[in-house]
Structure formats: C-alpha cells, structure tokens
Short mmCIF file of C-alpha atoms and ligand atoms in Angstrom, two decimals:
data_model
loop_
_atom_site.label_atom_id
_atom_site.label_comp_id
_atom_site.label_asym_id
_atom_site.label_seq_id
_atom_site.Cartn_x
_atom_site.Cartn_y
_atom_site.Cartn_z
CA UNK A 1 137.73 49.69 112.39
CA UNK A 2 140.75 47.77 112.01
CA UNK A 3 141.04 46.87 108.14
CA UNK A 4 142.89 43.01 107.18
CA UNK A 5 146.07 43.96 105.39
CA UNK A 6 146.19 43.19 101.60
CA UNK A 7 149.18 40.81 100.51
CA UNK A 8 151.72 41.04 97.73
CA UNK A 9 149.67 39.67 94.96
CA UNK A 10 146.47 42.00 94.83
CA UNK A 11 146.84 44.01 91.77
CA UNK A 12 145.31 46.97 93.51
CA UNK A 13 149.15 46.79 95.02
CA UNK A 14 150.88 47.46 92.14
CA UNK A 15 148.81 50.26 90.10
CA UNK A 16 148.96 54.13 91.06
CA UNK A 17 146.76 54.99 93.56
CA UNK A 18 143.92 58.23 92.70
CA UNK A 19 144.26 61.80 93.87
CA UNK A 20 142.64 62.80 97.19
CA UNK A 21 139.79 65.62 96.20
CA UNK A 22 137.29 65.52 98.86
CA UNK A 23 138.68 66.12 102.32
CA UNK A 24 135.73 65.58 104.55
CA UNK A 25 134.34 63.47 107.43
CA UNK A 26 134.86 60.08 105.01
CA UNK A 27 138.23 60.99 105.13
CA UNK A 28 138.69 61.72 108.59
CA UNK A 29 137.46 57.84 109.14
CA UNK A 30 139.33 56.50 106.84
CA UNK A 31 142.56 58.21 108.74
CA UNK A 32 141.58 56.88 112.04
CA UNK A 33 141.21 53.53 110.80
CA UNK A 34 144.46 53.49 108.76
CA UNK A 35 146.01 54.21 112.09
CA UNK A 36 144.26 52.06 114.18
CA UNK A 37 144.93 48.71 111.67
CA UNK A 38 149.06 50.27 111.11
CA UNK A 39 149.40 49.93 114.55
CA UNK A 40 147.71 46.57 115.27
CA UNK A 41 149.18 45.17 112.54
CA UNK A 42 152.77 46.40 114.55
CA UNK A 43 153.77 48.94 111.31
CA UNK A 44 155.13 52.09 110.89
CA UNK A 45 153.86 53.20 107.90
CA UNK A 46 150.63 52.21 105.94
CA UNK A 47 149.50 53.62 102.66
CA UNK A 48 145.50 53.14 101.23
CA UNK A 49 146.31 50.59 98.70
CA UNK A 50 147.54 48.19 101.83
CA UNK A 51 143.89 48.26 102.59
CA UNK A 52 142.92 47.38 99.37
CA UNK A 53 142.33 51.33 99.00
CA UNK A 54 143.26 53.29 95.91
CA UNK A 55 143.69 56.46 96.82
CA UNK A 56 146.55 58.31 97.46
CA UNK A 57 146.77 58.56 101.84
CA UNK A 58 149.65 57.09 103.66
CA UNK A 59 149.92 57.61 107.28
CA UNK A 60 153.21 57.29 108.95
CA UNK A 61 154.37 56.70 112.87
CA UNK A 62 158.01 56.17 112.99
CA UNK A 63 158.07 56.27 116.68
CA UNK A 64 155.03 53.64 117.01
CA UNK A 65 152.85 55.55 119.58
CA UNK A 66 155.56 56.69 121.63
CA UNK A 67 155.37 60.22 120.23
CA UNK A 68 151.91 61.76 119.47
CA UNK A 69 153.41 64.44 117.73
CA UNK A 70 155.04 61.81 115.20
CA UNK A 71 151.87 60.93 113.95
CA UNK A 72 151.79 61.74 110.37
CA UNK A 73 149.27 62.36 107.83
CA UNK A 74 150.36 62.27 104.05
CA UNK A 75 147.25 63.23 101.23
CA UNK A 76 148.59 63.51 97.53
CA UNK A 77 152.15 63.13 98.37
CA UNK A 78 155.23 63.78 96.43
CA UNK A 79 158.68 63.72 96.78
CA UNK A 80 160.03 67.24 96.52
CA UNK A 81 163.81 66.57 97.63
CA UNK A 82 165.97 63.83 98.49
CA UNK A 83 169.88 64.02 99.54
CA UNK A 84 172.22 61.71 100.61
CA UNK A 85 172.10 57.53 100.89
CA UNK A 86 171.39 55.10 103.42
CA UNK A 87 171.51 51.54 103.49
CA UNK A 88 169.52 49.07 105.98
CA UNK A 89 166.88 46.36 106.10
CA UNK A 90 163.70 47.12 105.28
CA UNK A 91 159.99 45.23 105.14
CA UNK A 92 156.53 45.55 104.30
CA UNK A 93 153.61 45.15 106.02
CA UNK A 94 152.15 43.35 102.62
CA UNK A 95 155.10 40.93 102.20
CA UNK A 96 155.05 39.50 105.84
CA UNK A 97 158.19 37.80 107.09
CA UNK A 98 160.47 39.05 104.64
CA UNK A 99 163.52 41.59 104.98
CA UNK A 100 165.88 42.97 102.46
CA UNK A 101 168.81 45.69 102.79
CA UNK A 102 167.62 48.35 100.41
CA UNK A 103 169.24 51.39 99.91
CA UNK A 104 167.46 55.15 100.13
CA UNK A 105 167.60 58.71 100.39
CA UNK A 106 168.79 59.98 103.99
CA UNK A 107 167.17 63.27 104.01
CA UNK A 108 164.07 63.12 102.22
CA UNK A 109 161.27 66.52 102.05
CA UNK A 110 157.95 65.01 101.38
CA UNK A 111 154.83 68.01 100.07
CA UNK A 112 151.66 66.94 101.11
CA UNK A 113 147.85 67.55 102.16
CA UNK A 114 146.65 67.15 105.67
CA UNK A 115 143.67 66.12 106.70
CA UNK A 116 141.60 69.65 106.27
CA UNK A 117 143.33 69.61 102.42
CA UNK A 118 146.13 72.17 103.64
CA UNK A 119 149.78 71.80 101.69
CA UNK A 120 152.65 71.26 103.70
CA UNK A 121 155.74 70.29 103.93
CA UNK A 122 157.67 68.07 106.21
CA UNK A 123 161.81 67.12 106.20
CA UNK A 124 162.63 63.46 107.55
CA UNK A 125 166.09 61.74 107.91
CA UNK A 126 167.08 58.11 108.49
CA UNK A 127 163.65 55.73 109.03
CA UNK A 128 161.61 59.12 108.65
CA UNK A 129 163.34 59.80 105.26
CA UNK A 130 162.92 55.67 104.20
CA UNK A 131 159.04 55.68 105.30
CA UNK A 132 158.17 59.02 103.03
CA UNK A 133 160.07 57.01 100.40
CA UNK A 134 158.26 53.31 101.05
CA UNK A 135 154.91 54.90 101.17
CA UNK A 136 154.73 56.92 98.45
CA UNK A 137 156.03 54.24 96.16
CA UNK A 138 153.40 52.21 97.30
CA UNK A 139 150.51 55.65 95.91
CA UNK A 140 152.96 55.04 92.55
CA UNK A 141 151.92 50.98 92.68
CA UNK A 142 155.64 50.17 93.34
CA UNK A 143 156.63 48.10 96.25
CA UNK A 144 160.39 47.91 98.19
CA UNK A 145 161.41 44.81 96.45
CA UNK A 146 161.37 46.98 92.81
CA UNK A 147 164.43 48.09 94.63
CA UNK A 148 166.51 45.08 95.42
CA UNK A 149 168.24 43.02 92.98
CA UNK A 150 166.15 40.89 90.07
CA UNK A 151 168.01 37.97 91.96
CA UNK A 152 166.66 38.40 95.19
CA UNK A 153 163.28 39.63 94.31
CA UNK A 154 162.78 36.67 92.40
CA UNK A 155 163.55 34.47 95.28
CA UNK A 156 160.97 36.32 97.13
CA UNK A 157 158.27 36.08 94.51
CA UNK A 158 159.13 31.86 94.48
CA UNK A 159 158.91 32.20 98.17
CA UNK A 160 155.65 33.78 98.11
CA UNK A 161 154.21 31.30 94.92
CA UNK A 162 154.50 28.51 97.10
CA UNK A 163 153.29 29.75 100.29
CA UNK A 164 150.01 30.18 97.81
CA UNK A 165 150.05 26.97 96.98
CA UNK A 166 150.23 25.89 100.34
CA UNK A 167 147.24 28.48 101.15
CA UNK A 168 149.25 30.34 103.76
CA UNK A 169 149.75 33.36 102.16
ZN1 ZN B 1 154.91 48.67 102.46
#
C-alpha cells in the first residue's frame, strides 16, 4: 500500500517518534509499504512520521533500487559515531520543491534493530552518512531545515504559508 506523504506542517512531524517493541508481522507490512510509497514518491530515505506514523522506523535506499543489497532497515535508531564534514544540497520528501546546502557528518555509524528486533550496526559515508543523519532527526521530530540558517528557513516557512493559502500545499 502506497501511503500519501505528510507535509511540513503536521505536528506529528515535529515531535519524537515512539520506540519500536513489537517486531512482528504488523511490522513487516508496515516495512514493505514504507518502501513501496519511498520509492514512488522518487526518495531515498523515508522515516514513519512521513507517513503520519510515530514510531521510530526509517527505511533507507541510497542507490534507489539499483542495489538490493542497499536496502536498509533502521528500528530504534541512534547515532553511535559521526566523523568528519560534508557539505551539499539536501531535500525532503515532506518539504517538496525545496533544496538547501546543509552541512553533515561524512562518516556516520548508525545502531539499530532489523526487522526480526536484532541490533546491528551499519557504517555509511557521503549520501549514506547524510540519510542515517536526515532520518533519524526526523524519529527526534527535527527536520533538515533546523539545520540551515534562521534566514533561510524562514524564507522557506513564508514560502510554504502561502502555498497554504493558495491550497497547494
Ligand atoms: Zn525528510
């Protein structure tokens, strides 16, 4: 089932998501269909709350179905290391049509839960490192644009007020 992606505005957005406890069949739907509305929405990286979901699940695809092995499952996670910087434009799939250069970890080890509950950890670097980063703010209620300047997120935000008002948002 491909879920309609929730926009900048939805509170559900901007509070922390709840830990994962039950990892059953439920679960094992809700992963499919994460993946299945990321990728027809053209993303990378979706987390719960997107789908008007809070709980903590992100799933990640850097390569966008080129690689099946690149599919990526994250329950409960948390940072655990992050090393060097990057800088380089980044978006979200719940503030359509905007961009903004925002600058991140390069190497970034995310700890996690699969799917069955199992812990593990997995290393990224470059868009890898950036999407661990993106979606797990989004589990903490914090979006990309926390991270650019009050200037430009302010823009954004009158941007997105008037698109409101002109019901296309
Ligand atoms: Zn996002």
């Amino acid at each position: 089932m491909i879920y309609p992606i929730v926009k900048f505005g939805e509170p559900v957005l901007e509070k922390p998501s709840a830990t994962v406890t039950q990892f059953d069949d439920d679960l094992r739907k809700l992963i499919d269909d994460m993946f299945e509305s990321m990728y027809a929405a053209r993303g990378v990286g979706l987390a719960a709350p997107q789908i008007g979901i809070s709980k903590r699940i992100a799933v990640v695809d850097v390569t966008f179905k080129e690689n099946p092995d690149a599919k990526l499952v994250l329950i409960n996670p948390e940072i655990i290391s992050k090393e060097g910087r990057q800088r380089g434009s980044e978006g979200c799939l719940s503030i359509p049509e905007f961009r903004e250069d925002v600058s991140r970890a390069k190497v970034v080890t995310v700890r996690a839960q699969d799917v069955t509950g199992k812990v593990f950890e997995h290393t990224g670097e470059d868009l890898l490192a950036r999407a661990f980063l993106h979606e797990t703010d989004h589990l903490n209620g914090k979006l990309y644009i926390s991270h650019i300047s009050a200037l430009k997120r302010d823009l954004i935000k009158r941007k997105i007020k008037k698109l409101v008002k002109a019901g296309e948002w």
